[in-house]
Amino acid sequence: MDVGIRKRLDDFIRKKGLRQTSQRDEILEIIFTSDEHFTPDELFNRLRNAGSRASRATVYRTLGLLVEADLIHEIELGDGQTTYDPNFIDHPNHNHLICVDCGKVVEFEDTHLDLQNDCLTRRLGFRPVRQSLRIEAACEDLRNEGNCPDLIQARVKGKRLPNRKK
Amino acid sequence: MDVGIRKRLDDFIRKKGLRQTSQRDEILEIIFTSDEHFTPDELFNRLRNAGSRASRATVYRTLGLLVEADLIHEIELGDGQTTYDPNFIDHPNHNHLICVDCGKVVEFEDTHLDLQNDCLTRRLGFRPVRQSLRIEAACEDLRNEGNCPDLIQARVKGKRLPNRKK
DNA sequence: CTGATTGCAAATGCTTTGCACGCCA
DNA sequence: TGGCGTGCAAAGCATTTGCAATCAG
């Protein structure tokens, strides 16, 4: 894990008059050991596997803290739980393409697109804060072969994606 | 309400071997009398005010049906409930700009942007299904005056937007 | 010390579901 | 008449919160 990340959290905590705790350290460690998106529940399980005793409540509370500190972002995958993305530190302007069939998420950046969003936002009378282009699309594999290897049953039936922890 | 809409639902219902009911008619009527986004709860209340006796369960079940029939789309406003958008029939490629401060949603279209999303999607190895650019931004008003007239308290505290039905 | 933080369990809020009854085709 | 559709209440889930105990500074 990048040392700079812990420092950013420490600074945030100090500035806010909050306190450093082992739970917060453990959570930060687990999150930034990987660059994977995660749900609160997935994070909770990873913590348990790593030997941490942090409770679900603490996980939720800490996630709120990390969002406020701008270390992670919430992203909406439309599956009924909030997903968190730890990659905005390295790639502040990245976007997400989401496969409507299997829920696979691909991150990408595009300078041209960024510029255009920026102009569009201003033209509408707003000040750009955060870009988040979310494209919904379908894997070529799926469309060509008629089924997607990662296809999730519930999605086909037009329902929510099931909890991805399974 | 555009007559074509009822026909589209009728066709869908017939093709699926489903049945026409007064509740489905009432719900369709209420939704397409306006072009406003709505949550299931808001829809339920509008129905009640219009004298319909349709239950919440039926509202939820019918919304699923209408999404399947492609008469409305789900959009994620990140406030803990699903919002539905009835404007995709008239504007199939419109996008949403969401004010991070007050939750205001502005719809807009942009051909250039559409084209670019399309290219981007293909370049990533996907087939475009649906574009949905979601821009998060802030009203100029808010940034200039330090507060937004529509500002929602909870949002300031970094929490979810409260139920908009209030 | 003192207030921030945690864990637990209870509470919330949205959405889904089981079931018995009613109604469309 | 045969199922699909509905209403009701209960169940499900993700998330939040009240509270007493604990811990950091």
Coordinates of C-alpha atoms (C1' of nucleotides) in Angstrom, one line a residue:
Chain A
M1 CA 0.0 0.0 0.0
D2 CA 1.2 3.4 -0.9
V3 CA 2.5 5.2 2.2
G4 CA 1.0 8.5 1.0
I5 CA -2.5 7.1 1.6
R6 CA -2.0 6.5 5.3
K7 CA -0.6 10.0 5.6
R8 CA -3.6 11.5 3.8
L9 CA -5.9 9.8 6.3
D10 CA -3.8 10.9 9.2
D11 CA -3.9 14.5 8.1
F12 CA -7.6 14.3 7.7
I13 CA -8.1 12.8 11.1
R14 CA -5.9 15.3 12.8
K15 CA -7.5 18.3 11.0
K16 CA -10.9 17.1 12.1
G17 CA -9.9 16.4 15.7
L18 CA -10.7 12.7 15.3
R19 CA -8.7 9.7 16.5
Q20 CA -6.5 7.1 15.1
T21 CA -7.7 3.6 15.8
S22 CA -6.6 0.1 15.0
Q23 CA -9.9 -0.5 13.2
R24 CA -9.4 2.4 10.8
D25 CA -5.8 1.3 10.1
E26 CA -6.9 -2.2 9.4
I27 CA -9.7 -1.1 7.1
L28 CA -7.4 1.2 5.2
E29 CA -4.8 -1.5 4.8
I30 CA -7.3 -4.0 3.4
I31 CA -8.8 -1.6 1.0
F32 CA -5.6 -0.4 -0.5
T33 CA -3.9 -3.7 -0.6
S34 CA -5.9 -4.3 -3.8
D35 CA -7.3 -2.0 -6.4
E36 CA -10.6 -3.8 -6.6
H37 CA -14.0 -2.3 -6.2
F38 CA -15.8 -3.6 -3.1
T39 CA -19.1 -3.5 -1.2
P40 CA -19.2 -3.0 2.6
D41 CA -20.0 -6.6 3.0
E42 CA -17.1 -7.8 0.9
L43 CA -14.8 -5.5 2.8
F44 CA -16.2 -6.9 6.1
N45 CA -15.4 -10.4 5.0
R46 CA -11.9 -9.5 3.8
L47 CA -11.3 -8.0 7.2
R48 CA -12.5 -11.1 8.9
N49 CA -10.3 -13.3 6.8
A50 CA -7.4 -11.0 7.7
G51 CA -8.0 -11.5 11.4
S52 CA -9.6 -8.1 12.0
R53 CA -12.4 -7.9 14.6
A54 CA -13.9 -4.7 13.3
S55 CA -17.6 -4.8 13.3
R56 CA -20.0 -4.1 10.4
A57 CA -21.1 -0.8 12.0
T58 CA -17.5 0.3 12.1
V59 CA -17.0 -0.7 8.5
Y60 CA -19.9 1.5 7.5
R61 CA -18.8 4.4 9.6
T62 CA -15.2 4.2 8.4
L63 CA -16.3 4.1 4.8
G64 CA -18.2 7.3 5.3
L65 CA -15.0 8.8 6.7
L66 CA -12.9 7.7 3.8
V67 CA -15.3 9.1 1.3
E68 CA -15.2 12.4 3.2
A69 CA -11.5 12.3 3.1
D70 CA -11.7 11.7 -0.6
L71 CA -9.7 8.5 -0.4
I72 CA -12.4 6.4 -2.0
H73 CA -15.5 7.1 -4.0
E74 CA -19.0 5.7 -4.0
I75 CA -20.1 4.2 -7.3
E76 CA -23.5 3.0 -8.2
L77 CA -23.7 -0.3 -9.9
G78 CA -27.4 -0.6 -9.5
D79 CA -27.4 -3.8 -7.6
G80 CA -28.9 -2.6 -4.3
Q81 CA -25.7 -2.0 -2.4
T82 CA -23.1 0.7 -2.6
T83 CA -19.9 -0.1 -4.2
Y84 CA -16.7 1.7 -3.4
D85 CA -13.8 2.5 -5.7
P86 CA -10.3 3.0 -4.3
N87 CA -8.8 3.9 -7.7
F88 CA -9.6 7.6 -7.8
I89 CA -6.3 8.6 -6.1
D90 CA -4.3 7.2 -9.0
H91 CA -6.8 8.0 -11.7
P92 CA -8.9 10.9 -10.6
N93 CA -10.9 11.2 -13.8
H94 CA -11.6 7.6 -14.7
N95 CA -15.0 6.4 -15.8
H96 CA -16.9 3.1 -15.7
L97 CA -18.3 0.9 -18.3
I98 CA -20.8 -1.6 -16.9
C99 CA -21.9 -4.7 -18.7
V100 CA -25.7 -4.9 -18.5
D101 CA -25.5 -8.7 -18.7
C102 CA -22.9 -9.8 -16.3
G103 CA -22.2 -6.7 -14.3
K104 CA -18.6 -6.6 -15.2
V105 CA -17.0 -3.2 -14.7
V106 CA -14.3 -1.8 -16.9
E107 CA -12.4 1.4 -15.9
F108 CA -11.2 3.8 -18.6
E109 CA -9.9 7.3 -19.0
D110 CA -10.3 9.6 -21.9
T111 CA -9.0 13.2 -22.0
H112 CA -11.2 14.2 -24.9
L113 CA -14.2 13.1 -23.1
D114 CA -13.3 14.8 -19.9
L115 CA -12.9 18.1 -21.7
Q116 CA -16.3 17.6 -23.4
N117 CA -18.1 16.9 -20.1
D118 CA -16.5 19.9 -18.6
C119 CA -17.8 22.2 -21.4
L120 CA -21.2 20.6 -21.3
T121 CA -21.5 21.1 -17.6
R122 CA -20.7 24.8 -17.8
R123 CA -23.0 25.3 -20.7
L124 CA -25.8 24.0 -18.6
G125 CA -25.0 26.5 -16.0
F126 CA -23.3 24.3 -13.5
R127 CA -19.8 24.1 -12.2
P128 CA -18.1 20.8 -12.7
V129 CA -17.4 19.0 -9.5
R130 CA -16.8 15.4 -10.5
Q131 CA -17.1 13.6 -13.7
S132 CA -18.6 10.2 -13.8
L133 CA -19.4 8.8 -17.1
R134 CA -21.1 5.5 -16.7
I135 CA -21.7 3.6 -19.9
E136 CA -23.9 0.5 -19.9
A137 CA -23.0 -1.9 -22.6
A138 CA -22.8 -5.6 -23.4
C139 CA -19.7 -7.8 -23.8
E140 CA -19.1 -8.8 -27.4
D141 CA -18.8 -12.3 -26.3
L142 CA -22.3 -12.3 -25.0
R143 CA -23.8 -10.8 -28.1
N144 CA -21.9 -13.1 -30.4
E145 CA -22.3 -16.4 -28.6
G146 CA -25.7 -15.8 -27.2
N147 CA -24.5 -16.1 -23.6
C148 CA -22.0 -14.5 -21.4
P149 CA -19.7 -16.7 -19.3
D150 CA -20.2 -14.5 -16.3
L151 CA -23.8 -14.0 -16.9
I152 CA -25.8 -13.7 -13.8
Q153 CA -29.2 -15.4 -13.8
A154 CA -31.1 -12.7 -11.9
R155 CA -30.1 -10.0 -14.4
V156 CA -31.6 -12.0 -17.2
K157 CA -34.9 -12.0 -15.5
G158 CA -34.7 -8.3 -15.3
K159 CA -34.1 -8.3 -11.6
R160 CA -31.4 -6.8 -9.5
L161 CA -28.0 -8.3 -9.6
P162 CA -27.6 -10.6 -6.6
N163 CA -25.1 -9.8 -3.9
R164 CA -21.8 -10.2 -5.6
K165 CA -20.2 -11.7 -2.5
K166 CA -21.4 -15.2 -3.4
Chain B
M1 CA -50.8 11.0 -22.5
D2 CA -49.6 9.9 -25.9
V3 CA -51.9 7.1 -27.1
G4 CA -49.0 5.3 -28.5
I5 CA -47.8 4.5 -25.0
R6 CA -50.8 2.6 -24.0
K7 CA -50.6 0.6 -27.3
R8 CA -47.0 -0.3 -26.5
L9 CA -47.9 -1.7 -23.2
D10 CA -50.9 -3.5 -24.6
D11 CA -48.7 -5.1 -27.3
F12 CA -46.2 -6.1 -24.6
I13 CA -48.9 -7.6 -22.4
R14 CA -50.4 -9.5 -25.3
K15 CA -47.1 -10.9 -26.5
K16 CA -46.2 -12.1 -23.0
G17 CA -49.6 -13.6 -22.3
L18 CA -50.3 -11.2 -19.5
R19 CA -53.5 -9.4 -18.6
Q20 CA -54.8 -5.9 -18.7
T21 CA -55.9 -4.6 -15.4
S22 CA -57.3 -1.4 -14.1
Q23 CA -54.3 -0.9 -11.8
R24 CA -51.9 -1.1 -14.7
D25 CA -53.9 1.4 -16.6
E26 CA -54.1 3.8 -13.7
I27 CA -50.4 3.5 -13.1
L28 CA -49.5 4.1 -16.8
E29 CA -51.9 7.1 -16.8
I30 CA -50.3 8.7 -13.8
I31 CA -46.8 8.2 -15.0
F32 CA -47.2 9.6 -18.4
T33 CA -49.5 12.5 -17.5
S34 CA -46.2 14.2 -16.4
D35 CA -42.7 13.9 -17.6
E36 CA -41.2 14.0 -14.1
H37 CA -38.9 11.5 -12.6
F38 CA -40.4 9.6 -9.7
T39 CA -39.8 7.1 -7.0
P40 CA -42.1 4.2 -6.3
D41 CA -43.3 6.0 -3.2
E42 CA -44.0 9.2 -5.0
L43 CA -45.9 7.3 -7.6
F44 CA -47.9 5.5 -4.9
N45 CA -48.9 8.9 -3.4
R46 CA -49.8 10.3 -6.8
L47 CA -52.0 7.3 -7.3
R48 CA -53.7 7.7 -4.0
N49 CA -54.4 11.4 -4.7
A50 CA -55.9 10.4 -8.0
G51 CA -58.2 8.0 -6.3
S52 CA -56.5 4.8 -7.3
R53 CA -56.5 2.0 -4.8
A54 CA -53.5 0.2 -6.2
S55 CA -51.3 -1.2 -3.5
R56 CA -47.6 -0.6 -3.0
A57 CA -46.8 -4.1 -4.0
T58 CA -48.7 -3.6 -7.3
V59 CA -46.8 -0.4 -7.9
Y60 CA -43.5 -2.2 -7.5
R61 CA -44.6 -5.1 -9.6
T62 CA -45.9 -2.8 -12.4
L63 CA -42.8 -0.7 -12.4
G64 CA -40.8 -3.9 -13.1
L65 CA -43.2 -4.6 -16.0
L66 CA -42.8 -1.2 -17.5
V67 CA -39.1 -1.4 -17.4
E68 CA -39.2 -4.7 -19.1
A69 CA -41.5 -3.2 -21.7
D70 CA -38.9 -0.4 -22.1
L71 CA -41.5 2.3 -21.4
I72 CA -39.5 3.7 -18.4
H73 CA -35.9 3.4 -17.3
E74 CA -34.4 3.1 -13.9
I75 CA -31.9 5.8 -13.0
E76 CA -29.7 5.9 -10.0
L77 CA -29.7 9.2 -8.1
G78 CA -27.8 7.7 -5.2
D79 CA -30.4 8.4 -2.6
G80 CA -31.3 5.0 -1.5
Q81 CA -34.3 4.5 -3.7
T82 CA -34.7 3.8 -7.3
T83 CA -35.9 6.6 -9.5
Y84 CA -37.7 6.1 -12.7
D85 CA -37.5 8.2 -15.8
P86 CA -40.4 8.2 -18.3
N87 CA -38.7 10.4 -20.9
F88 CA -36.7 7.8 -22.8
I89 CA -39.5 7.3 -25.3
D90 CA -39.2 10.9 -26.5
H91 CA -35.5 11.2 -25.9
P92 CA -33.9 7.8 -26.1
N93 CA -30.3 9.1 -25.7
H94 CA -30.7 11.8 -23.0
N95 CA -28.3 12.1 -20.2
H96 CA -28.5 13.4 -16.6
L97 CA -26.6 16.0 -14.8
I98 CA -27.1 15.8 -11.0
C99 CA -26.3 18.6 -8.6
V100 CA -24.2 17.2 -5.8
D101 CA -25.6 19.8 -3.4
C102 CA -29.3 19.8 -3.9
G103 CA -30.0 16.7 -5.9
K104 CA -31.5 18.7 -8.8
V105 CA -31.5 16.7 -12.0
V106 CA -31.1 18.3 -15.5
E107 CA -31.7 16.3 -18.6
F108 CA -29.7 17.0 -21.7
E109 CA -28.8 15.6 -25.1
D110 CA -25.7 15.9 -27.1
T111 CA -25.1 14.2 -30.4
H112 CA -21.4 14.7 -30.3
L113 CA -21.2 13.0 -27.0
D114 CA -23.3 10.1 -28.1
L115 CA -21.0 9.4 -30.9
Q116 CA -18.0 9.6 -28.7
N117 CA -19.5 7.2 -26.1
D118 CA -20.3 4.8 -28.9
C119 CA -16.7 4.8 -30.2
L120 CA -15.3 4.4 -26.8
T121 CA -17.5 1.5 -26.0
R122 CA -16.5 -0.3 -29.1
R123 CA -12.9 0.4 -28.5
L124 CA -13.2 -1.3 -25.1
G125 CA -14.5 -4.4 -26.8
F126 CA -18.1 -3.9 -25.9
R127 CA -21.3 -3.4 -27.8
P128 CA -23.2 -0.2 -26.9
V129 CA -26.6 -0.9 -25.4
R130 CA -27.5 2.2 -23.7
Q131 CA -25.7 5.4 -23.0
S132 CA -26.1 7.0 -19.7
L133 CA -23.8 9.8 -19.0
R134 CA -24.2 11.0 -15.5
I135 CA -22.5 14.1 -14.6
E136 CA -22.2 15.3 -11.0
A137 CA -21.9 19.0 -10.7
A138 CA -22.9 22.0 -8.6
C139 CA -25.3 24.8 -9.3
E140 CA -23.5 28.1 -10.0
D141 CA -25.9 29.7 -7.5
L142 CA -24.7 27.5 -4.8
R143 CA -21.0 28.1 -5.4
N144 CA -21.5 31.8 -5.8
E145 CA -23.7 32.6 -2.9
G146 CA -22.4 29.9 -0.5
N147 CA -25.7 28.2 -0.3
C148 CA -28.2 26.6 -2.6
P149 CA -31.9 27.4 -2.2
D150 CA -32.8 23.8 -2.6
L151 CA -29.9 22.5 -0.6
I152 CA -30.8 19.4 1.4
Q153 CA -29.3 19.3 4.9
A154 CA -28.4 15.6 4.9
R155 CA -26.4 16.0 1.7
V156 CA -24.2 18.6 3.3
K157 CA -23.3 16.3 6.1
G158 CA -22.1 13.8 3.5
K159 CA -25.0 11.5 4.0
R160 CA -27.6 10.1 1.7
L161 CA -30.3 12.4 0.3
P162 CA -33.4 11.9 2.4
N163 CA -36.5 10.6 0.9
R164 CA -37.6 13.2 -1.6
K165 CA -41.3 12.7 -0.9
K166 CA -41.2 15.0 2.1
Chain C
dC1 C1' -10.0 12.8 32.2
dT2 C1' -13.1 13.5 28.4
dG3 C1' -14.9 13.1 24.3
dA4 C1' -14.4 10.1 20.2
dT5 C1' -15.0 5.2 18.8
dT6 C1' -16.6 0.7 19.0
dG7 C1' -19.7 -3.4 19.2
dC8 C1' -24.0 -5.0 19.7
dA9 C1' -28.6 -5.2 18.8
dA10 C1' -32.5 -2.9 17.6
dA11 C1' -34.4 0.1 14.4
dT12 C1' -35.1 2.0 9.6
dG13 C1' -36.4 2.3 5.0
dC14 C1' -36.9 0.4 0.5
dT15 C1' -38.3 -3.5 -1.9
dT16 C1' -39.7 -8.3 -2.4
dT17 C1' -42.6 -12.3 -1.4
dG18 C1' -46.0 -15.9 0.3
dC19 C1' -50.6 -16.6 0.4
dA20 C1' -55.6 -16.5 -0.2
dC21 C1' -58.9 -14.3 -2.8
dG22 C1' -60.6 -12.0 -7.0
dC23 C1' -60.9 -11.2 -11.7
dC24 C1' -59.4 -11.2 -16.9
dA25 C1' -59.4 -13.9 -21.0
Chain D
dT1 C1' -62.5 -22.2 -15.6
dG2 C1' -57.5 -21.6 -15.2
dG3 C1' -54.2 -18.8 -14.0
dC4 C1' -52.5 -14.3 -13.7
dG5 C1' -52.9 -10.2 -10.7
dT6 C1' -53.8 -8.0 -6.4
dG7 C1' -53.7 -6.7 -1.4
dC8 C1' -52.0 -7.5 2.9
dA9 C1' -48.8 -8.5 6.0
dA10 C1' -44.5 -10.6 6.8
dA11 C1' -39.9 -11.2 5.3
dG12 C1' -35.5 -9.6 3.3
dC13 C1' -31.5 -6.7 2.8
dA14 C1' -28.5 -3.0 3.2
dT15 C1' -27.6 0.5 6.2
dT16 C1' -28.1 3.5 10.3
dT17 C1' -28.4 4.4 15.1
dG18 C1' -28.9 4.3 20.5
dC19 C1' -26.4 3.1 24.1
dA20 C1' -23.0 1.5 27.4
dA21 C1' -18.4 0.2 27.5
dT22 C1' -13.7 1.3 25.9
dC23 C1' -9.9 3.8 24.3
dA24 C1' -7.0 7.6 22.4
dG25 C1' -4.8 11.8 23.3

